[in-house]
XYZ file of C-alpha atoms in Angstrom:
775
model
C -32.639 9.958 -13.544
C -34.553 10.295 -10.281
C -33.421 12.508 -7.433
C -32.706 9.368 -5.434
C -30.427 8.050 -8.162
C -28.341 11.210 -7.935
C -27.508 10.241 -4.362
C -25.210 7.543 -5.798
C -22.798 10.370 -6.513
C -22.197 10.751 -2.765
C -20.199 7.507 -2.176
C -18.375 7.913 -5.502
C -17.326 11.444 -4.604
C -16.316 10.258 -1.145
C -13.954 7.659 -2.611
C -12.449 10.259 -4.959
C -11.894 12.783 -2.164
C -10.385 10.186 0.156
C -8.059 8.941 -2.581
C -6.699 12.457 -2.923
C -6.438 12.931 0.820
C -4.895 9.535 1.617
C -1.843 9.798 -0.623
C 1.313 8.986 1.359
C 2.913 11.983 3.036
C 6.510 12.647 1.981
C 7.276 8.945 1.813
C 8.753 7.091 -1.177
C 6.423 4.106 -1.503
C 5.463 1.756 -4.282
C 2.625 3.100 -6.443
C 1.390 5.779 -4.027
C -1.792 6.567 -5.938
C -2.839 2.938 -5.923
C -2.046 2.766 -2.225
C -4.232 5.840 -1.687
C -7.053 4.172 -3.624
C -6.746 1.068 -1.441
C -6.978 3.181 1.695
C -9.968 5.107 0.315
C -11.773 1.928 -0.736
C -11.264 0.362 2.682
C -12.405 3.483 4.524
C -15.481 3.781 2.329
C -16.312 0.076 2.516
C -15.955 -0.034 6.290
C -18.046 3.115 6.624
C -20.778 1.631 4.419
C -20.885 -1.531 6.538
C -20.961 0.369 9.833
C -23.721 2.673 8.569
C -25.885 -0.370 7.862
C -25.110 -1.892 11.251
C -25.760 1.302 13.228
C -28.918 2.331 11.377
C -30.135 -1.263 11.292
C -29.832 -1.484 15.056
C -32.237 1.455 15.494
C -34.638 0.602 12.679
C -33.303 3.366 10.445
C -32.624 1.629 7.124
C -34.249 4.406 5.117
C -33.193 6.627 2.251
C -33.118 9.895 4.274
C -30.929 8.315 6.964
C -28.490 6.912 4.411
C -28.389 10.190 2.496
C -27.539 12.085 5.672
C -24.819 9.591 6.566
C -23.182 9.956 3.164
C -23.460 13.735 3.209
C -21.552 13.713 6.476
C -18.995 11.292 5.028
C -18.499 13.429 1.924
C -18.118 16.540 4.065
C -15.403 14.869 6.136
C -13.669 13.486 3.041
C -13.853 16.876 1.347
C -12.328 18.510 4.401
C -9.473 16.010 4.394
C -8.896 16.573 0.672
C -8.896 20.362 1.175
C -6.338 20.040 3.980
C -4.165 17.847 1.773
C -4.463 20.288 -1.123
C -3.312 23.181 1.064
C -0.456 21.131 2.435
C 0.718 20.055 -1.021
C 0.719 23.601 -2.342
C 2.246 25.145 0.748
C 5.438 23.128 0.380
C 8.611 23.578 2.408
C 10.060 26.975 3.190
C 11.490 28.579 0.098
C 9.631 26.324 -2.324
C 8.163 27.739 -5.513
C 5.020 26.628 -7.371
C 7.241 24.823 -9.839
C 8.409 22.504 -7.066
C 4.968 20.873 -6.740
C 4.832 17.230 -7.822
C 3.383 16.532 -11.271
C -0.329 15.801 -11.481
C -2.047 12.577 -12.413
C -2.597 13.601 -16.027
C 1.093 14.347 -16.473
C 2.059 11.028 -14.878
C -0.288 9.055 -17.115
C 0.937 10.876 -20.212
C 4.541 10.214 -19.229
C 3.761 6.586 -18.475
C 2.121 6.039 -21.851
C 4.793 7.890 -23.837
C 7.611 5.879 -22.252
C 5.830 2.511 -22.369
C 6.937 -0.161 -24.784
C 4.625 -1.527 -27.446
C 4.003 -4.651 -25.392
C 3.148 -2.665 -22.267
C 0.721 -0.527 -24.256
C -0.917 -3.627 -25.684
C -1.297 -5.225 -22.253
C -2.663 -2.071 -20.655
C -4.964 -1.326 -23.586
C -6.426 -4.827 -23.448
C -7.152 -4.452 -19.738
C -8.760 -1.042 -20.227
C -10.851 -2.266 -23.163
C -12.166 -5.261 -21.253
C -13.075 -3.125 -18.236
C -15.005 -0.689 -20.435
C -16.925 -3.472 -22.177
C -17.716 -5.059 -18.810
C -19.027 -1.690 -17.630
C -21.424 -1.594 -20.575
C -22.669 -5.111 -19.826
C -23.003 -4.354 -16.114
C -25.142 -1.303 -16.854
C -27.355 -2.946 -19.478
C -27.919 -6.386 -17.947
C -30.414 -7.043 -15.170
C -29.185 -9.130 -12.229
C -29.658 -12.772 -13.212
C -27.248 -14.765 -11.104
C -28.882 -17.910 -9.679
C -27.790 -17.348 -6.080
C -28.853 -13.723 -6.301
C -32.383 -14.796 -7.179
C -32.403 -17.162 -4.204
C -30.774 -15.238 -1.373
C -28.417 -12.353 -2.277
C -31.095 -9.924 -3.460
C -34.046 -11.167 -1.371
C -32.153 -10.352 1.836
C -31.736 -6.759 0.610
C -35.494 -6.536 0.034
C -36.229 -7.940 3.489
C -34.025 -5.252 5.077
C -35.815 -2.551 3.107
C -39.182 -3.946 4.171
C -38.208 -4.292 7.854
C -35.927 -1.226 8.027
C -33.690 -3.226 10.363
C -31.332 -6.233 10.343
C -33.357 -8.614 12.486
C -33.486 -12.159 11.155
C -36.778 -13.261 9.682
C -38.554 -16.606 9.263
C -37.431 -18.189 6.008
C -37.088 -21.564 4.327
C -33.821 -20.403 2.703
C -31.265 -20.353 5.523
C -28.623 -18.671 3.345
C -30.662 -15.463 3.487
C -29.631 -15.056 7.127
C -26.580 -17.286 7.683
C -24.232 -16.299 4.837
C -22.100 -13.178 5.613
C -23.866 -10.127 4.134
C -21.022 -7.730 3.360
C -21.735 -7.567 -0.368
C -25.440 -7.139 0.230
C -24.725 -4.289 2.673
C -23.187 -2.369 -0.226
C -26.101 -3.267 -2.500
C -28.487 -1.960 0.143
C -27.076 1.541 -0.268
C -27.770 1.453 -4.013
C -31.207 -0.066 -3.465
C -32.255 2.679 -1.069
C -30.812 5.460 -3.205
C -32.252 4.318 -6.556
C -35.303 2.301 -5.500
C -34.321 -0.485 -7.906
C -31.567 -2.952 -8.789
C -30.451 -1.127 -11.933
C -26.949 -0.381 -10.603
C -26.395 -3.529 -8.559
C -23.916 -5.041 -11.034
C -21.600 -2.056 -10.584
C -20.511 -3.184 -7.133
C -18.709 -6.247 -8.489
C -17.438 -4.264 -11.481
C -15.855 -1.734 -9.133
C -14.381 -4.616 -7.137
C -12.865 -5.934 -10.364
C -11.249 -2.585 -11.141
C -9.858 -2.397 -7.617
C -8.503 -5.955 -7.822
C -6.771 -5.258 -11.158
C -5.045 -2.156 -9.784
C -4.047 -3.865 -6.543
C -2.495 -6.932 -8.189
C -0.382 -4.574 -10.299
C 0.802 -2.918 -7.096
C 1.560 -6.281 -5.481
C 3.734 -7.157 -8.471
C 5.580 -3.870 -7.970
C 6.007 -4.503 -4.246
C 7.616 -7.851 -5.020
C 10.119 -6.073 -7.269
C 8.431 -6.132 -10.665
C 8.864 -3.313 -13.145
C 6.221 -1.813 -15.370
C 5.955 -4.841 -17.635
C 5.496 -7.216 -14.700
C 2.792 -4.976 -13.291
C 1.036 -4.778 -16.635
C 1.252 -8.557 -16.934
C -0.341 -9.001 -13.498
C -3.243 -6.741 -14.405
C -3.573 -8.458 -17.789
C -3.578 -12.011 -16.442
C -6.278 -11.196 -13.913
C -8.447 -9.093 -16.209
C -8.472 -11.687 -19.002
C -9.370 -14.641 -16.775
C -12.929 -15.619 -17.851
C -14.144 -16.087 -14.281
C -13.139 -12.493 -13.524
C -14.631 -10.986 -16.692
C -17.949 -12.724 -16.015
C -18.122 -11.970 -12.305
C -17.372 -8.294 -12.985
C -20.890 -7.897 -14.424
C -22.650 -9.952 -11.759
C -24.252 -9.656 -8.330
C -22.161 -12.546 -7.043
C -19.686 -11.891 -4.234
C -16.469 -13.744 -5.167
C -14.753 -10.889 -6.970
C -15.582 -8.538 -4.129
C -13.991 -10.759 -1.501
C -10.997 -11.184 -3.828
C -10.556 -7.403 -3.915
C -10.636 -7.147 -0.111
C -8.143 -10.014 0.248
C -5.854 -8.299 -2.272
C -6.026 -5.156 -0.127
C -4.908 -7.187 2.891
C -2.021 -8.564 0.859
C -0.746 -5.266 -0.517
C -0.852 -3.623 2.914
C 0.883 -6.611 4.503
C 3.652 -6.512 1.896
C 4.334 -2.884 2.778
C 5.254 -4.192 6.210
C 8.026 -6.461 4.957
C 10.560 -3.636 4.744
C 9.271 -0.939 7.081
C 7.532 -0.595 10.388
C 3.760 -0.204 9.988
C 2.201 2.825 11.595
C -1.300 3.213 13.039
C -2.856 4.100 9.660
C -1.635 0.872 8.073
C -2.722 -1.195 11.068
C -6.222 0.275 10.969
C -6.369 -0.330 7.213
C -5.270 -3.950 7.680
C -7.992 -4.423 10.265
C -10.606 -2.888 8.002
C -9.529 -5.073 5.069
C -9.640 -8.190 7.243
C -13.057 -7.279 8.604
C -14.439 -6.552 5.133
C -13.099 -9.903 3.952
C -14.817 -11.732 6.804
C -18.129 -9.893 6.448
C -18.184 -10.619 2.694
C -17.150 -14.284 2.602
C -15.331 -16.089 5.381
C -13.392 -18.301 2.959
C -11.408 -15.191 2.013
C -9.726 -15.359 5.415
C -7.869 -18.423 4.127
C -5.993 -16.044 1.838
C -5.730 -13.123 4.246
C -4.515 -15.165 7.228
C -1.119 -16.358 5.915
C -0.238 -12.859 4.709
C -1.136 -11.376 8.077
C 1.149 -13.940 9.705
C 3.890 -13.006 7.237
C 3.354 -9.341 8.120
C 3.677 -10.092 11.827
C 6.874 -12.092 11.335
C 8.361 -9.331 9.207
C 7.497 -6.713 11.805
C 9.195 -8.799 14.512
C 12.198 -9.301 12.292
C 12.468 -5.556 11.789
C 12.496 -5.133 15.557
C 15.598 -7.327 15.774
C 17.301 -5.950 12.660
C 20.316 -3.625 12.962
C 19.085 -0.119 13.727
C 20.189 2.818 11.615
C 19.412 6.359 12.775
C 17.451 8.620 10.468
C 19.361 10.151 7.596
C 20.460 13.732 7.916
C 18.731 15.670 5.199
C 17.371 15.481 1.700
C 13.872 15.503 0.238
C 12.383 12.263 -0.979
C 11.236 12.190 -4.578
C 8.440 10.073 -5.912
C 9.802 7.768 -8.574
C 6.424 6.250 -9.372
C 4.305 6.698 -12.413
C 1.069 5.614 -10.769
C -2.603 5.504 -11.463
C -2.885 2.876 -14.178
C -2.270 -0.822 -14.509
C 1.347 -1.298 -15.335
C 2.505 1.831 -13.554
C 6.171 2.045 -12.662
C 7.188 0.859 -9.221
C 9.039 3.070 -6.811
C 12.602 1.915 -6.461
C 14.091 2.942 -3.147
C 17.731 2.739 -2.147
C 19.724 3.605 0.890
C 21.576 6.410 -0.796
C 20.535 8.896 -3.465
C 21.520 9.078 -7.075
C 20.131 9.118 -10.604
C 19.143 6.053 -12.495
C 18.499 5.738 -16.221
C 15.428 3.609 -16.937
C 16.083 1.170 -19.703
C 15.710 -2.270 -18.300
C 13.335 -4.431 -16.384
C 12.903 -2.835 -12.985
C 15.927 -3.968 -10.995
C 17.733 -1.941 -8.379
C 21.073 -2.027 -6.629
C 20.787 -1.362 -2.938
C 17.027 -1.828 -3.130
C 15.121 -1.240 0.051
C 13.638 1.534 2.112
C 15.976 4.314 3.186
C 16.922 4.158 6.796
C 14.930 6.558 8.828
C 12.355 7.342 6.148
C 8.981 7.950 7.773
C 6.014 5.725 7.111
C 2.517 6.319 8.469
C 3.936 7.104 11.867
C 7.151 5.142 12.282
C 10.508 4.885 10.604
C 12.045 1.667 9.312
C 14.465 0.018 11.631
C 17.209 -0.575 9.130
C 18.269 -0.134 5.538
C 16.538 -2.433 3.114
C 15.088 -4.337 5.984
C 12.622 -7.076 5.181
C 12.580 -10.734 4.328
C 15.545 -11.394 2.146
C 16.293 -7.754 1.418
C 19.883 -6.701 0.954
C 20.931 -3.592 2.867
C 22.047 -0.846 0.517
C 24.917 1.500 1.165
C 25.798 4.637 -0.664
C 24.295 5.657 -3.938
C 21.472 3.583 -5.326
C 21.335 2.646 -9.004
C 18.148 1.541 -10.710
C 16.971 0.459 -14.098
C 13.311 0.721 -15.001
C 11.314 -0.611 -17.878
C 9.943 1.901 -20.314
C 12.799 4.405 -20.456
C 12.958 7.778 -18.825
C 14.938 8.972 -15.900
C 14.134 7.782 -12.394
C 15.541 8.575 -9.015
C 16.518 6.042 -6.436
C 15.790 7.867 -3.236
C 17.620 7.515 -0.017
C 18.561 9.333 3.061
C 21.626 11.165 1.875
C 25.262 10.410 2.317
C 25.830 11.193 5.962
C 27.651 8.916 8.374
C 25.892 5.666 9.175
C 25.763 4.027 12.567
C 24.298 0.628 13.254
C 23.696 -1.064 16.534
C 21.872 -4.151 17.616
C 19.403 -4.191 20.425
C 18.838 -1.079 22.479
C 15.879 0.043 24.484
C 13.803 0.539 21.295
C 13.654 -3.180 20.507
C 11.262 -4.010 23.311
C 8.987 -1.162 22.337
C 8.958 -2.352 18.724
C 8.122 -5.919 19.709
C 5.364 -4.628 21.957
C 4.206 -2.409 19.127
C 3.936 -5.434 16.842
C 1.922 -7.329 19.432
C -0.379 -4.392 20.056
C -0.656 -3.810 16.313
C -1.740 -7.414 15.767
C -4.353 -7.072 18.492
C -5.507 -3.788 16.969
C -5.979 -5.459 13.588
C -8.224 -8.070 15.189
C -10.176 -5.414 17.088
C -10.806 -3.301 13.986
C -11.820 -6.407 12.051
C -14.166 -7.369 14.891
C -15.725 -3.925 14.772
C -16.651 -4.533 11.125
C -17.781 -8.176 11.255
C -18.604 -8.503 14.953
C -22.240 -7.296 14.972
C -23.225 -9.863 12.354
C -21.429 -12.662 14.195
C -23.172 -11.667 17.422
C -26.567 -11.948 15.729
C -25.698 -15.334 14.223
C -24.404 -16.645 17.542
C -27.507 -15.453 19.353
C -29.723 -17.122 16.762
C -27.917 -20.437 16.248
C -25.570 -20.754 19.213
C -22.495 -20.695 16.952
C -20.786 -17.817 15.084
C -20.631 -19.931 11.905
C -24.342 -20.592 11.833
C -26.446 -23.758 12.001
C -24.989 -27.271 11.639
C -26.296 -27.644 8.086
C -24.130 -24.708 7.011
C -21.058 -25.778 8.991
C -21.216 -29.300 7.568
C -22.162 -28.659 3.946
C -19.137 -26.715 2.660
C -16.231 -27.363 5.086
C -14.301 -30.620 4.858
C -15.377 -33.227 7.407
C -12.313 -35.447 6.956
C -8.770 -34.199 7.348
C -6.599 -37.288 6.932
C -3.823 -36.784 4.356
C -5.278 -39.178 1.720
C -8.644 -37.394 1.791
C -7.017 -33.981 1.537
C -4.881 -35.183 -1.375
C -7.911 -36.487 -3.255
C -9.815 -33.287 -2.570
C -6.893 -31.198 -3.824
C -6.599 -33.251 -7.002
C -10.305 -32.913 -7.740
C -10.241 -29.172 -7.101
C -7.214 -28.855 -9.375
C -8.889 -30.918 -12.094
C -11.963 -28.681 -12.057
C -9.911 -25.461 -11.923
C -7.675 -26.455 -14.857
C -10.377 -28.006 -17.037
C -10.191 -27.444 -20.810
C -12.499 -28.144 -23.766
C -10.337 -31.170 -24.598
C -12.663 -34.024 -23.645
C -10.066 -36.850 -23.883
C -7.727 -34.946 -21.567
C -10.506 -34.273 -19.060
C -11.657 -37.885 -19.065
C -8.148 -39.328 -18.743
C -7.209 -37.021 -15.873
C -10.480 -37.687 -14.023
C -10.088 -41.447 -14.446
C -6.552 -41.260 -13.055
C -7.754 -39.289 -10.011
C -10.608 -41.707 -9.345
C -8.330 -44.733 -9.707
C -5.678 -43.153 -7.501
C -8.252 -42.310 -4.822
C -9.524 -45.870 -4.733
C -5.947 -47.172 -4.585
C -5.264 -45.230 -1.384
C -8.609 -46.147 0.153
C -10.584 -42.953 -0.413
C -14.001 -42.880 -2.046
C -13.793 -40.019 -4.616
C -17.518 -39.359 -4.056
C -17.353 -39.469 -0.244
C -19.930 -37.012 1.174
C -17.430 -35.943 3.835
C -15.223 -34.431 1.144
C -17.872 -33.716 -1.522
C -20.572 -31.051 -1.419
C -24.169 -32.252 -1.323
C -25.036 -34.963 -3.804
C -22.637 -33.757 -6.506
C -20.533 -36.244 -8.438
C -16.946 -35.823 -9.621
C -15.970 -35.057 -12.367
C -17.998 -32.182 -13.754
C -17.051 -30.233 -16.927
C -16.166 -26.640 -16.104
C -14.495 -25.238 -19.209
C -17.570 -23.466 -20.560
C -17.614 -19.667 -19.830
C -20.297 -19.725 -17.147
C -19.818 -17.290 -14.255
C -20.377 -19.995 -11.636
C -18.151 -22.739 -13.053
C -15.652 -21.596 -15.682
C -12.130 -22.916 -15.219
C -8.898 -20.916 -15.522
C -6.335 -23.352 -17.002
C -4.038 -20.680 -18.450
C -3.659 -18.465 -15.393
C -3.769 -21.510 -13.116
C -0.933 -23.265 -14.928
C 1.227 -20.144 -14.890
C 0.574 -19.750 -11.170
C 1.541 -23.332 -10.362
C 4.769 -23.042 -12.361
C 5.607 -19.732 -10.705
C 4.940 -21.169 -7.235
C 7.332 -24.057 -7.818
C 10.061 -21.815 -9.234
C 9.587 -19.179 -6.518
C 9.933 -21.708 -3.720
C 12.807 -23.672 -5.262
C 14.719 -21.007 -7.226
C 13.373 -17.525 -6.383
C 16.474 -15.835 -7.823
C 15.381 -16.979 -11.289
C 12.285 -14.837 -10.916
C 13.882 -11.821 -9.250
C 17.650 -11.950 -8.682
C 17.694 -8.672 -6.706
C 15.147 -9.715 -4.055
C 14.649 -13.489 -3.910
C 13.754 -13.498 -0.207
C 10.404 -11.655 -0.432
C 9.451 -13.658 -3.519
C 10.069 -16.950 -1.737
C 8.257 -15.755 1.392
C 5.262 -14.666 -0.674
C 5.224 -17.963 -2.563
C 5.336 -19.850 0.740
C 2.345 -17.865 2.034
C 0.419 -18.623 -1.173
C 1.275 -22.298 -0.855
C -0.123 -22.300 2.665
C -3.297 -20.654 1.330
C -3.772 -23.373 -1.280
C -3.123 -26.114 1.266
C -5.613 -24.591 3.663
C -8.244 -24.204 0.959
C -7.989 -27.792 -0.238
C -8.023 -29.117 3.318
C -10.965 -26.987 4.451
C -13.334 -26.639 1.462
C -15.097 -29.615 -0.089
C -14.960 -30.183 -3.819
C -18.006 -28.890 -5.667
C -18.799 -28.295 -9.364
C -18.887 -24.513 -8.845
C -15.842 -24.492 -6.603
C -13.817 -22.461 -9.120
C -15.552 -19.264 -8.094
C -14.555 -19.974 -4.484
C -10.934 -19.857 -5.666
C -11.137 -16.377 -7.174
C -9.511 -14.815 -4.100
C -6.546 -17.224 -4.336
C -6.269 -16.680 -8.092
C -6.202 -12.914 -7.568
C -3.392 -12.792 -5.023
C -1.346 -15.438 -6.877
C -1.457 -13.705 -10.268
C 1.347 -11.222 -9.404
C 3.751 -14.095 -8.804
C 2.849 -15.598 -12.187
C 3.413 -12.190 -13.782
C 6.887 -11.939 -12.248
C 7.783 -15.349 -13.610
C 6.462 -14.513 -17.082
C 8.389 -11.256 -17.026
C 11.547 -13.134 -16.032
C 11.103 -15.538 -18.946
C 10.618 -12.679 -21.393
C 13.661 -10.914 -19.940
C 16.092 -13.707 -20.691
C 18.397 -13.171 -23.649
C 20.440 -16.215 -24.738
C 23.920 -15.760 -26.115
C 22.982 -16.705 -29.669
C 20.354 -13.937 -29.740
C 17.430 -16.254 -30.481
C 14.225 -16.047 -28.455
C 13.999 -18.979 -26.029
C 11.331 -21.593 -26.628
C 9.846 -20.825 -23.206
C 9.400 -17.174 -24.178
C 7.579 -18.199 -27.334
C 5.272 -20.445 -25.344
C 4.584 -17.653 -22.860
C 3.674 -15.231 -25.633
C 1.306 -17.850 -27.047
C -0.301 -18.325 -23.644
C -0.744 -14.572 -23.254
C -2.376 -14.293 -26.668
C -4.682 -17.187 -25.827
C -5.506 -15.575 -22.507
C -6.509 -12.355 -24.268
C -8.705 -14.352 -26.632
C -10.310 -16.190 -23.703
C -11.140 -12.906 -21.980
C -12.663 -11.414 -25.114
C -14.722 -14.548 -25.812
C -15.928 -14.685 -22.211
C -17.231 -11.126 -22.194
C -18.683 -11.597 -25.692
C -20.310 -15.025 -25.353
C -20.185 -15.788 -21.615
C -23.235 -16.911 -19.698
C -25.593 -15.598 -18.415
C -24.658 -12.087 -19.652
C -23.146 -11.614 -23.077
C -22.666 -9.030 -25.789
C -23.601 -11.080 -28.837
C -25.636 -14.159 -29.687
C -28.753 -15.522 -28.022
C -29.318 -13.682 -24.763
C -27.355 -10.578 -25.793
C -27.857 -7.588 -23.504
C -28.660 -5.543 -26.612
C -31.447 -7.760 -27.945
C -32.967 -9.501 -24.904
C -35.764 -7.941 -22.861
C -35.212 -7.194 -19.209
C -37.419 -10.029 -17.954
C -35.978 -12.546 -20.369
C -32.502 -11.500 -19.187
C -33.471 -12.103 -15.575
C -34.631 -15.612 -16.402
C -31.812 -16.699 -18.737
C -30.801 -19.313 -16.166
C -34.307 -20.805 -16.217
C -36.230 -19.401 -19.216
C -39.032 -21.936 -18.698
C -39.969 -20.201 -15.453
C -40.554 -16.742 -16.942
C -44.195 -17.126 -17.890
C -45.015 -19.185 -14.816
C -43.881 -16.443 -12.443
C -45.752 -13.832 -14.467
C -48.894 -15.934 -14.574
C -48.999 -16.412 -10.805
C -48.073 -12.790 -10.040
C -50.809 -11.404 -12.297
C -53.408 -13.597 -10.604
C -52.330 -12.441 -7.135
C -52.096 -8.762 -8.068
C -55.594 -8.897 -9.528
C -56.917 -9.539 -6.002
C -55.124 -6.497 -4.518
C -53.447 -8.794 -1.998
C -51.055 -6.900 0.261
C -49.765 -9.653 2.555
C -48.521 -12.600 0.543
C -47.273 -15.905 1.936
C -44.192 -17.663 0.474
C -43.858 -21.428 0.099
C -40.433 -22.456 -1.204
C -37.441 -24.727 -0.715
C -33.832 -23.882 0.110
C -32.668 -23.347 -3.489
C -35.796 -21.768 -4.976
C -36.053 -18.319 -6.511
C -37.648 -15.713 -4.260
C -36.462 -12.459 -5.784
C -38.887 -12.420 -8.785
C -41.807 -12.115 -6.355
C -40.352 -8.887 -4.928
C -40.395 -7.398 -8.421
C -43.568 -8.854 -9.905
C -45.813 -8.179 -6.920
C -44.921 -4.494 -6.585
C -47.606 -1.855 -6.946
C -47.632 0.405 -9.976
C -45.818 3.064 -7.915
C -43.039 0.595 -7.085
C -44.129 -0.155 -3.522
C -43.030 -3.710 -2.684
C -45.480 -6.178 -1.173
C -45.316 -7.577 2.326
C -43.899 -11.036 1.773
C -43.871 -13.473 4.698
C -42.626 -17.047 4.843
C -45.014 -19.889 5.636
C -42.028 -22.139 6.497
C -39.008 -21.429 8.662
C -35.693 -23.181 9.269
C -34.935 -20.816 12.165
C -36.025 -22.574 15.356
C -36.863 -19.417 17.279
C -38.643 -17.624 14.446
C -41.947 -19.343 13.616
C -43.459 -18.868 10.172
C -46.589 -16.861 9.494
C -49.979 -18.528 9.800
C -51.317 -19.319 6.294
C -54.717 -17.985 7.327
C -53.153 -14.564 8.063
C -52.178 -13.816 4.447
C -54.226 -12.556 1.503
C -52.646 -14.907 -1.025
C -49.972 -17.602 -1.301
C -47.318 -18.077 -3.968
C -45.366 -21.322 -4.249
C -42.226 -22.546 -6.014
C -40.762 -26.024 -6.287
C -42.919 -28.689 -4.716
C -46.666 -28.849 -5.338
C -47.058 -31.302 -2.458
C -45.523 -28.932 0.070
C -47.661 -26.109 -1.252
C -50.813 -28.218 -0.971
C -50.023 -29.093 2.635
C -49.801 -25.410 3.608
C -52.778 -24.005 1.715
C -55.776 -23.515 4.052
C -58.827 -25.636 3.426
C -61.224 -24.112 0.944
C -58.615 -22.036 -0.882
C -58.237 -22.363 -4.647
C -54.819 -23.735 -5.648
C -53.414 -23.426 -9.164
C -50.039 -24.984 -9.969
C -47.938 -25.426 -13.092
C -44.581 -27.180 -13.407
C -42.577 -25.008 -10.984
C -44.791 -22.141 -9.808
C -48.215 -22.037 -8.201
C -50.524 -19.737 -6.276
C -53.458 -20.045 -3.909
C -56.278 -17.583 -3.207
C -58.961 -17.581 -0.511
C -62.533 -18.236 -1.519
C -64.359 -15.189 -2.820
C -67.156 -13.899 -0.553
């Protein structure tokens, strides 16, 4: 391993130190370790983005500058962790070392020893899949189609320029698509000098998403089994298993959206302090800078957070409880960890059931980041608790339902504090937008300056977003998106459903192939069941989600009798997300990957419903038919996840194209194996001339990244690649006569038109090159 590769330890160590430092302070919260990891991931992600923006603005995108930035970050994170360590071990006056909370290892051991066989199976499956995906991510070279076209070339352009200025290019997506994912890849590229670790960014995003969805399930009231089910359903979805080993961006934006959601849900029952508001802003900004479609999922939850905060301002106010330490009733740190159950009194609870609580809610007066809740159990649909709290938790063991003691309680409506709380909510909302703007703003400023619009040129604004918004068109678009998302290998079913959608569209006067609601020249329907990272459907998880949405909106008490209000509110926000997505995003054959963010944040609701079905016990003692069907679906889901990571395309464990038996270059070209030799042939001819400035001729969807690899010097120095075409009006292309050689992809005619007179042009089926006459 090179010295540069060792620098990768810096951001990893920073995340670890911040996770330790960011654990909640003396506050009973749901899954505190997972919350700390969310905070650490957001702080690290925002820092990584801002480092690129600041250094890019001064032409400092170099390894020494990045190494210094991360050394400073690790120093600060280490200082925060040291302060937290001293605080934890100091304890209150009169405390003894035995009073310190148990460590992570003890919690995990306790969690595993008290887990049921089913919970162990669910958690073990998730862990096994993540480990196998890690192996694939480390062994496989980046070979995603979009990465060859624009994700990875933009990283190489930044390295070559050492700044973030736009460059002339024929591939507008290199400069118009939000670059948040590529910002993170840039750190790895500068540290290692290669793309060998690029797949780990999405893998880490997958791990984060799995842990966060488990926490969301806990926040909605789910016990350990519900949390394990949430992690399981997400981790076994083929689209997730395949994207976790890729340099795509969909799983990353899903992780950031999930962070928005889990932080917003914390605000349903307690006032959010400055730390949470800053974290919400960072999560929103990271979502926007990674993929703007993720805001469709983040927006409704931010609105829900704002409404809940206003509601808390008008809820009955209870003064802080007199005395009493707050215990942490969470077994955190792994998928399926036990949720904290918080009541408005204090008392023991014997864990033997499914994670329900009497008097559930946050204790009045318990501190959060900076503020106290305004009332007992406050939140959407929460029931105020009074007196001792009683809880049952899945997995056995003794838990504590924490509260504020048994002192006298006084409630009063209104008061001078209400106005301050309303103002605080308004200012908090503005602060979220300002923090988000700090993260995504510099990129939007550059795009606006270049194209006159923050969303880029007209071709980008008109290609993906819907151009018709009448109800019939939206309905047809939603049906087509649903058909593609729920596709199965059953050809008769696919054909019958597609025919019904086409006939129904024509009956209401909508052309099912209308370009205003269909991307490019694509034609509906398109099979999507095959485990391909860009297309694969998710019929199992999708069906469970749709059922859970209907039940949660219509009969939320059937999912969670103790807290139906938050479940219904969450389901309503998810419904708004789906409506917005289908009314804003055109149907496209690879549209399933654009839904990964919605799938991720909806999985916890499906897990709660599945857990409720498994929890039912009929009077005759027989297992309900629905429970049997659910178990079958879960088993099929596990099989689908295993098959996807084993045989999925374009990275797999076994079969043709296996990461164990396929060479690195053949792996890179698995999408288009016929191009492998053509690229090599042209690159060898150009390198033989010692050309240092090479002109590019290509079209919008052509592969550029192979040239950055094949034309490097023996010491790894990349060539100077310049475009001979440009779709940016104010950035003219290079003069063909100013380059030492030309490489072309796609159209021979276009290449011929740009080659200077007298140059020798050689062209095969897809790739060509041109060299000046020899003296």
